[in-house]
Coordinates of C-alpha atoms and ligand atoms in Angstrom, one line a residue:
M822 CA -19.7 0.4 -11.5
Q823 CA -18.3 -3.3 -10.8
A824 CA -15.4 -3.3 -8.9
L825 CA -13.4 -6.2 -8.5
V826 CA -10.7 -5.7 -5.0
T827 CA -7.7 -8.1 -5.5
G828 CA -6.5 -7.9 -1.8
G829 CA -9.4 -5.9 -0.7
A830 CA -9.6 -7.2 2.9
G831 CA -6.2 -5.9 4.0
F832 CA -5.2 -2.7 4.8
I833 CA -5.5 -0.5 1.8
G834 CA -7.6 -2.6 0.0
S835 CA -11.0 -2.4 2.9
H836 CA -10.2 1.2 3.0
L837 CA -10.6 1.2 -1.2
V838 CA -13.9 -1.2 -0.5
E839 CA -15.5 1.3 1.7
R840 CA -14.8 4.1 -0.5
L841 CA -16.3 2.2 -3.5
L842 CA -19.4 1.1 -1.8
A843 CA -19.9 5.0 -0.4
E844 CA -20.0 6.2 -4.2
G845 CA -22.5 3.8 -5.1
H846 CA -20.1 1.0 -6.8
S847 CA -20.8 -2.6 -6.7
V848 CA -17.8 -4.4 -5.1
R849 CA -16.4 -7.9 -4.9
V850 CA -13.5 -8.7 -3.1
L851 CA -10.9 -11.4 -3.8
D852 CA -8.6 -12.7 -0.6
N853 CA -6.5 -15.0 0.7
L854 CA -6.5 -13.6 4.1
S855 CA -3.4 -14.4 4.7
T856 CA -2.7 -10.7 6.1
G857 CA -6.0 -9.7 5.5
H858 CA -8.8 -10.1 8.0
R859 CA -12.5 -11.0 7.4
R860 CA -13.5 -8.5 10.6
N861 CA -11.7 -5.6 8.4
L862 CA -14.8 -5.6 6.2
E863 CA -17.3 -6.9 8.9
P864 CA -19.4 -3.8 8.8
L865 CA -19.8 -4.1 4.7
L866 CA -20.4 -7.9 4.9
D867 CA -23.8 -7.3 3.9
R868 CA -22.9 -5.2 0.9
V869 CA -19.6 -7.1 -0.4
A870 CA -19.4 -10.3 -2.2
L871 CA -15.7 -11.8 0.1
T872 CA -14.6 -14.8 -2.1
V873 CA -11.5 -16.8 -0.2
G874 CA -8.8 -17.7 -2.6
D875 CA -6.0 -16.9 -4.1
I876 CA -5.1 -14.5 -6.8
R877 CA -2.8 -17.3 -9.0
D878 CA -6.0 -18.9 -9.2
A879 CA -6.9 -19.0 -12.8
A880 CA -10.5 -20.2 -12.9
L881 CA -11.4 -18.0 -10.2
V882 CA -9.8 -14.7 -10.9
Q883 CA -11.4 -15.0 -14.9
Q884 CA -14.4 -15.9 -12.8
L885 CA -14.8 -13.0 -10.5
S886 CA -13.6 -10.4 -13.2
A887 CA -16.6 -11.0 -15.1
G888 CA -18.5 -8.3 -16.0
C889 CA -16.1 -6.1 -13.8
D890 CA -15.2 -2.4 -15.0
W891 CA -12.6 -2.2 -12.9
V892 CA -10.0 -4.3 -11.4
F893 CA -7.8 -3.2 -8.3
H894 CA -5.1 -5.4 -7.8
Q895 CA -4.1 -4.4 -4.1
A896 CA -3.2 -8.1 -3.3
A897 CA 0.4 -8.9 -2.8
V898 CA 2.9 -10.2 -0.4
V899 CA 4.0 -6.4 0.9
S900 CA 7.1 -6.6 2.9
V901 CA 10.5 -6.2 1.8
P902 CA 12.3 -8.3 4.5
Y903 CA 9.9 -11.1 3.7
S904 CA 10.9 -10.7 0.3
V905 CA 14.7 -11.1 0.4
E906 CA 13.9 -14.1 2.8
Q907 CA 11.2 -15.8 0.7
P908 CA 12.2 -14.8 -3.1
L909 CA 10.5 -17.6 -4.7
E910 CA 6.8 -17.5 -2.5
T911 CA 7.2 -13.3 -3.4
H912 CA 7.9 -13.9 -6.9
A913 CA 5.1 -16.3 -7.2
V914 CA 2.5 -14.4 -5.7
N915 CA 3.4 -10.7 -6.8
I916 CA 4.7 -11.8 -10.1
A917 CA 2.9 -14.4 -11.5
G918 CA -0.5 -13.3 -9.6
T919 CA -0.9 -10.3 -11.0
L920 CA 0.1 -11.8 -14.3
N921 CA -3.0 -14.1 -13.5
V922 CA -5.2 -11.1 -12.7
L923 CA -4.2 -9.1 -15.9
Q924 CA -4.6 -11.8 -17.9
A925 CA -8.0 -12.7 -17.1
A926 CA -9.4 -8.9 -17.0
R927 CA -8.0 -9.0 -20.7
A928 CA -10.1 -12.4 -20.9
Q929 CA -13.0 -11.1 -19.4
G930 CA -13.2 -7.5 -21.4
V931 CA -12.6 -5.8 -17.9
R932 CA -12.6 -1.5 -18.6
R933 CA -9.3 -0.5 -16.5
V934 CA -6.7 -2.6 -13.8
V935 CA -5.8 0.0 -11.3
F936 CA -2.1 -2.0 -9.8
A937 CA -0.9 -1.3 -6.8
C938 CA 2.7 -0.6 -7.6
S939 CA 5.6 0.3 -5.4
A940 CA 8.1 3.2 -4.6
A941 CA 10.3 -0.3 -3.8
V942 CA 10.8 0.4 -7.5
Y943 CA 13.3 2.9 -7.2
G944 CA 15.9 1.2 -5.6
D945 CA 18.9 3.9 -3.8
E946 CA 20.2 4.4 -7.1
A947 CA 17.8 7.6 -7.8
P948 CA 18.2 10.9 -7.1
L949 CA 15.9 12.4 -5.3
P950 CA 13.2 12.9 -5.5
Q951 CA 12.4 10.2 -7.2
H952 CA 10.5 11.2 -10.3
E953 CA 8.9 8.5 -12.7
A954 CA 11.0 8.7 -15.7
L955 CA 14.1 7.3 -13.6
T956 CA 15.8 3.7 -14.5
P957 CA 14.5 2.1 -11.8
A958 CA 17.1 -0.2 -9.5
P959 CA 14.7 -2.3 -7.2
A960 CA 17.2 -3.1 -4.0
S961 CA 14.9 -6.2 -3.0
P962 CA 13.2 -8.9 -4.9
Y963 CA 10.0 -7.0 -3.7
G964 CA 10.6 -4.2 -5.9
L965 CA 11.7 -6.4 -9.1
E966 CA 8.8 -7.7 -8.5
K967 CA 6.5 -4.7 -8.5
L968 CA 8.5 -4.0 -11.3
T969 CA 7.8 -6.4 -13.5
G970 CA 3.9 -6.2 -12.5
E971 CA 4.3 -3.0 -13.9
H972 CA 6.0 -3.8 -17.1
Y973 CA 3.1 -6.0 -17.2
C974 CA 0.5 -3.6 -17.0
R975 CA 1.9 -1.8 -19.5
L976 CA 2.6 -4.2 -22.3
F977 CA -1.1 -5.6 -21.5
H978 CA -1.9 -2.2 -22.5
R979 CA 0.2 -2.2 -25.5
L980 CA 0.0 -5.6 -26.8
Y981 CA -4.2 -6.2 -26.2
G982 CA -5.4 -2.9 -25.1
L983 CA -6.6 -3.4 -21.8
E984 CA -6.4 0.3 -20.0
T985 CA -3.5 -0.1 -16.9
V986 CA -2.3 2.1 -14.4
A987 CA 0.3 1.5 -11.9
L988 CA 0.1 3.5 -8.5
R989 CA 3.9 3.4 -7.2
Y990 CA 2.6 4.0 -3.9
F991 CA 4.9 5.2 -1.4
N992 CA 5.1 4.3 2.5
V993 CA 1.2 3.9 3.0
F994 CA -0.3 4.2 7.2
G995 CA -3.5 4.3 8.9
P996 CA -6.1 2.3 10.9
R997 CA -6.3 -1.2 10.0
Q998 CA -2.3 -1.9 8.9
D999 CA -1.4 -4.7 11.3
P1000 CA 1.0 -3.9 13.7
R1001 CA 1.5 -7.9 14.8
S1002 CA 4.1 -8.9 12.4
P1003 CA 7.8 -7.9 12.0
Y1004 CA 6.6 -7.5 8.8
S1005 CA 4.3 -4.9 9.2
G1006 CA 4.7 -1.3 8.3
V1007 CA 6.5 0.7 10.7
I1008 CA 4.2 3.3 12.1
S1009 CA 1.8 0.2 12.6
I1010 CA 4.7 -1.2 15.0
F1011 CA 5.9 2.1 16.2
V1012 CA 2.1 3.3 17.1
A1013 CA 1.5 0.3 18.6
R1014 CA 4.4 -0.1 20.5
A1015 CA 4.4 3.3 22.0
L1016 CA 0.4 2.9 23.2
S1017 CA 1.4 0.1 24.9
G1018 CA 4.5 2.0 26.3
E1019 CA 7.3 -0.3 25.1
A1020 CA 10.2 1.0 23.2
P1021 CA 10.5 1.4 19.7
T1022 CA 13.1 -0.7 17.6
I1023 CA 14.9 1.7 14.9
Y1024 CA 16.9 -0.8 12.6
G1025 CA 20.0 1.6 10.9
D1026 CA 20.4 5.1 12.9
G1027 CA 17.1 6.2 12.5
E1028 CA 18.0 8.8 9.7
Q1029 CA 16.8 6.7 6.5
T1030 CA 14.0 8.8 5.0
R1031 CA 10.3 7.4 4.0
D1032 CA 7.6 9.5 2.4
F1033 CA 4.9 8.6 4.7
V1034 CA 0.9 8.8 3.2
F1035 CA -2.2 8.5 4.6
V1036 CA -4.1 5.8 3.6
E1037 CA -7.5 8.0 2.5
D1038 CA -4.6 9.3 0.0
I1039 CA -4.1 6.0 -1.5
V1040 CA -7.9 5.7 -2.0
R1041 CA -8.5 8.7 -3.5
A1042 CA -5.3 7.9 -6.2
N1043 CA -6.9 5.0 -6.8
L1044 CA -10.6 6.5 -8.0
L1045 CA -8.2 9.1 -9.7
A1046 CA -6.6 6.3 -11.5
A1047 CA -9.9 4.1 -12.6
T1048 CA -11.6 7.2 -14.2
T1049 CA -9.2 9.8 -15.6
P1050 CA -9.3 8.8 -19.1
A1051 CA -5.6 9.4 -20.2
A1052 CA -4.1 7.7 -17.5
A1053 CA -4.1 5.1 -19.4
G1054 CA -0.6 2.9 -19.8
R1055 CA 0.5 5.3 -17.1
S1056 CA 2.6 4.9 -13.9
Y1057 CA 2.6 7.5 -11.3
N1058 CA 4.4 8.5 -7.8
I1059 CA 1.6 8.3 -5.1
G1060 CA 3.2 9.7 -2.0
R1061 CA 3.0 13.5 -0.4
G1062 CA 6.5 14.6 -1.7
E1063 CA 7.7 14.9 1.8
A1064 CA 11.0 13.2 3.4
T1065 CA 10.6 11.9 7.2
T1066 CA 13.1 10.7 8.9
L1067 CA 12.2 7.6 11.7
N1068 CA 13.9 9.6 14.4
Q1069 CA 11.4 12.8 13.3
L1070 CA 8.7 9.6 13.3
V1071 CA 9.7 8.8 17.0
E1072 CA 9.4 12.0 18.0
L1073 CA 6.3 13.1 16.5
L1074 CA 4.9 10.0 18.4
R1075 CA 6.3 10.7 21.7
G1076 CA 4.7 14.4 21.2
L1077 CA 1.3 12.5 20.4
V1078 CA 1.4 9.6 23.1
G1079 CA 3.8 10.8 25.5
A1080 CA 7.5 10.1 26.1
G1081 CA 8.0 7.1 26.8
P1082 CA 10.5 4.7 26.4
A1083 CA 13.8 5.7 24.4
P1084 CA 14.0 3.6 21.5
R1085 CA 16.5 1.1 20.7
Y1086 CA 18.7 0.8 18.0
A1087 CA 19.5 -2.5 16.0
A1088 CA 21.6 -3.1 12.7
A1089 CA 20.0 -1.8 9.2
R1090 CA 17.6 -4.3 7.5
S1091 CA 19.1 -6.2 4.4
G1092 CA 17.3 -5.4 1.0
D1093 CA 16.8 -1.8 2.8
V1094 CA 16.8 1.5 0.8
R1095 CA 18.4 4.4 2.5
H1096 CA 15.9 7.3 1.0
S1097 CA 12.5 7.3 -0.4
L1098 CA 11.0 10.9 -1.4
A1099 CA 8.1 11.5 -4.6
T1100 CA 7.6 14.0 -7.0
I1101 CA 4.3 13.8 -7.3
D1102 CA 4.2 16.3 -10.2
R1103 CA 2.7 13.9 -13.1
A1104 CA 0.3 12.7 -10.5
R1105 CA -1.1 16.3 -9.6
H1106 CA -1.0 17.4 -13.3
E1107 CA -2.4 14.4 -14.9
L1108 CA -4.8 12.5 -12.2
S1109 CA -5.6 16.2 -10.4
Y1110 CA -3.8 14.2 -7.0
A1111 CA -3.1 16.2 -4.0
P1112 CA -2.9 14.4 -0.7
A1113 CA -5.0 15.9 1.7
V1114 CA -3.7 14.4 5.0
A1115 CA -0.4 15.7 6.5
V1116 CA 1.4 13.1 8.4
G1117 CA 1.1 14.6 11.4
E1118 CA -2.8 14.6 11.6
G1119 CA -2.8 10.9 10.1
L1120 CA -0.8 10.3 13.1
R1121 CA -3.4 11.8 15.4
R1122 CA -6.3 10.0 13.4
L1123 CA -4.3 6.3 13.7
V1124 CA -3.7 6.9 17.5
A1125 CA -7.1 7.9 18.3
Y1126 CA -8.5 5.2 16.4
E1127 CA -5.7 2.4 18.4
R1128 CA -6.7 4.0 21.8
A1129 CA -10.1 3.7 21.0
R1130 CA -9.7 -0.2 20.5
M1131 CA -7.9 -0.2 23.4
P1132 CA -9.4 -2.4 26.6
P1133 CA -9.7 0.3 28.9
D1134 CA -7.7 -1.0 31.7
S1135 CA -4.7 -0.9 29.5
R1136 CA -4.9 2.7 27.9
M1137 CA -2.1 4.9 28.5
P1138 CA -2.8 8.3 29.9
P1139 CA -2.5 10.8 27.6
D1140 CA 0.3 13.6 27.8
Ligands
UD2_2488 C1 7.1 0.2 2.7 C2 5.9 -1.1 2.3 C3 6.2 -1.9 1.1 C4 6.3 -0.6 -0.2 C5 7.7 0.4 0.4 C6 7.1 1.8 -0.6 C7 5.0 -2.4 4.0 C8 5.4 -3.4 5.3 N1 5.8 -2.4 3.4 O1 8.4 -1.3 2.8 O2 5.2 -2.9 0.6 O3 5.1 -0.2 -0.6 O4 7.3 1.0 2.1 O5 8.3 2.7 -0.1 O6 3.8 -1.5 4.0 N2 11.9 -0.2 10.4 C9 12.3 0.2 11.9 N3 11.6 -0.5 13.0 C10 10.6 -1.9 12.6 C11 10.3 -2.1 11.3 C12 11.2 -0.6 10.2 O7 13.2 1.0 11.9 O8 9.9 -1.6 13.9 C13 12.6 0.9 9.3 C14 13.0 -0.2 8.3 O9 13.6 -0.6 8.7 C15 12.9 0.6 7.0 C16 11.7 2.3 7.2 O10 11.3 1.3 8.7 O11 14.1 1.7 7.1 C17 10.2 1.4 7.0 O12 10.4 0.2 6.9 P1 8.7 -0.3 6.6 O13 8.6 -2.1 6.5 O14 7.5 0.0 6.7 O15 8.3 0.0 4.9 P2 9.4 0.0 3.7 O16 9.7 1.2 3.5 O17 10.5 -1.6 3.8

């Protein structure tokens, strides 16, 4: 198959590109390198056509969609707090950009679009665990933008017959998630801090929960979403179905890396949801999705990956 991966130089996108190539597919990548990095694709660049550009560029997205069977739309501004600070910017990328990708896919006769949606659509209202039939109530511009993208996916399926599948990612972690920004995913930040012997900062009391899912499971879910005929027009939670508090996360990391300094606590972040936990029954039944990497195992792999990348003299001794 010929695939286009938007955001393919990013954290999740680059893992997806790697897997698609390993399965013998041809891959084009569109990425503006705002949070993605060319180095994420470095070993693959001789086999991947990387175009540096914006998902809002209609002519460019049309050109890259031509002849594609699948579009995996991973490009987005992914930070909840950034969307609270800059809602106009995140709206433009996450909503207008997604609409542009769908419009190009429709015009170019793409077979299926798989959209990276988010658990942030549920907000704080939903009872736990969250299932797809609940009425979403986003607590941040980001959640609202992802929900709008998903509605557009469903509409494009109904109105134009374009096959679309929305995957509501829970909290994804793994190698290549960049820790160097305050807007990065919490696990990437906490692992980087732990390895350099610095205290993590917990926003709030640390008893908020997230359903952390390893990036390899997300990649598997994308492939299943692309290849399962009955998934067209549907939305699926993709998590593990297990809640971990941030305090537990810190303890797990201390077990892997060594005690280090105690966490610091700061004010809770505006726009944050308190609890997030998936029911993954729909994905299990309809996509045969089954998460394979436990949180502890994923953390172990991530710590090993980060340790191997550290300059030798800065490595903390393992416990
Ligand atoms: C993540 C994704 C988002 C979406 C959502 C789905 C990222 C950057 N964001 O949003 O795209 O898919 O999951 O559920 O991957 N925290 C700290 N200390 C820190 C950083 C974060 O305490 O240094 C807290 C933060 O306040 C929040 C929790 O950790 O309570 C998770 O934060 P996050 O930014 O990793 O992820 P989230 O859930 O906002």
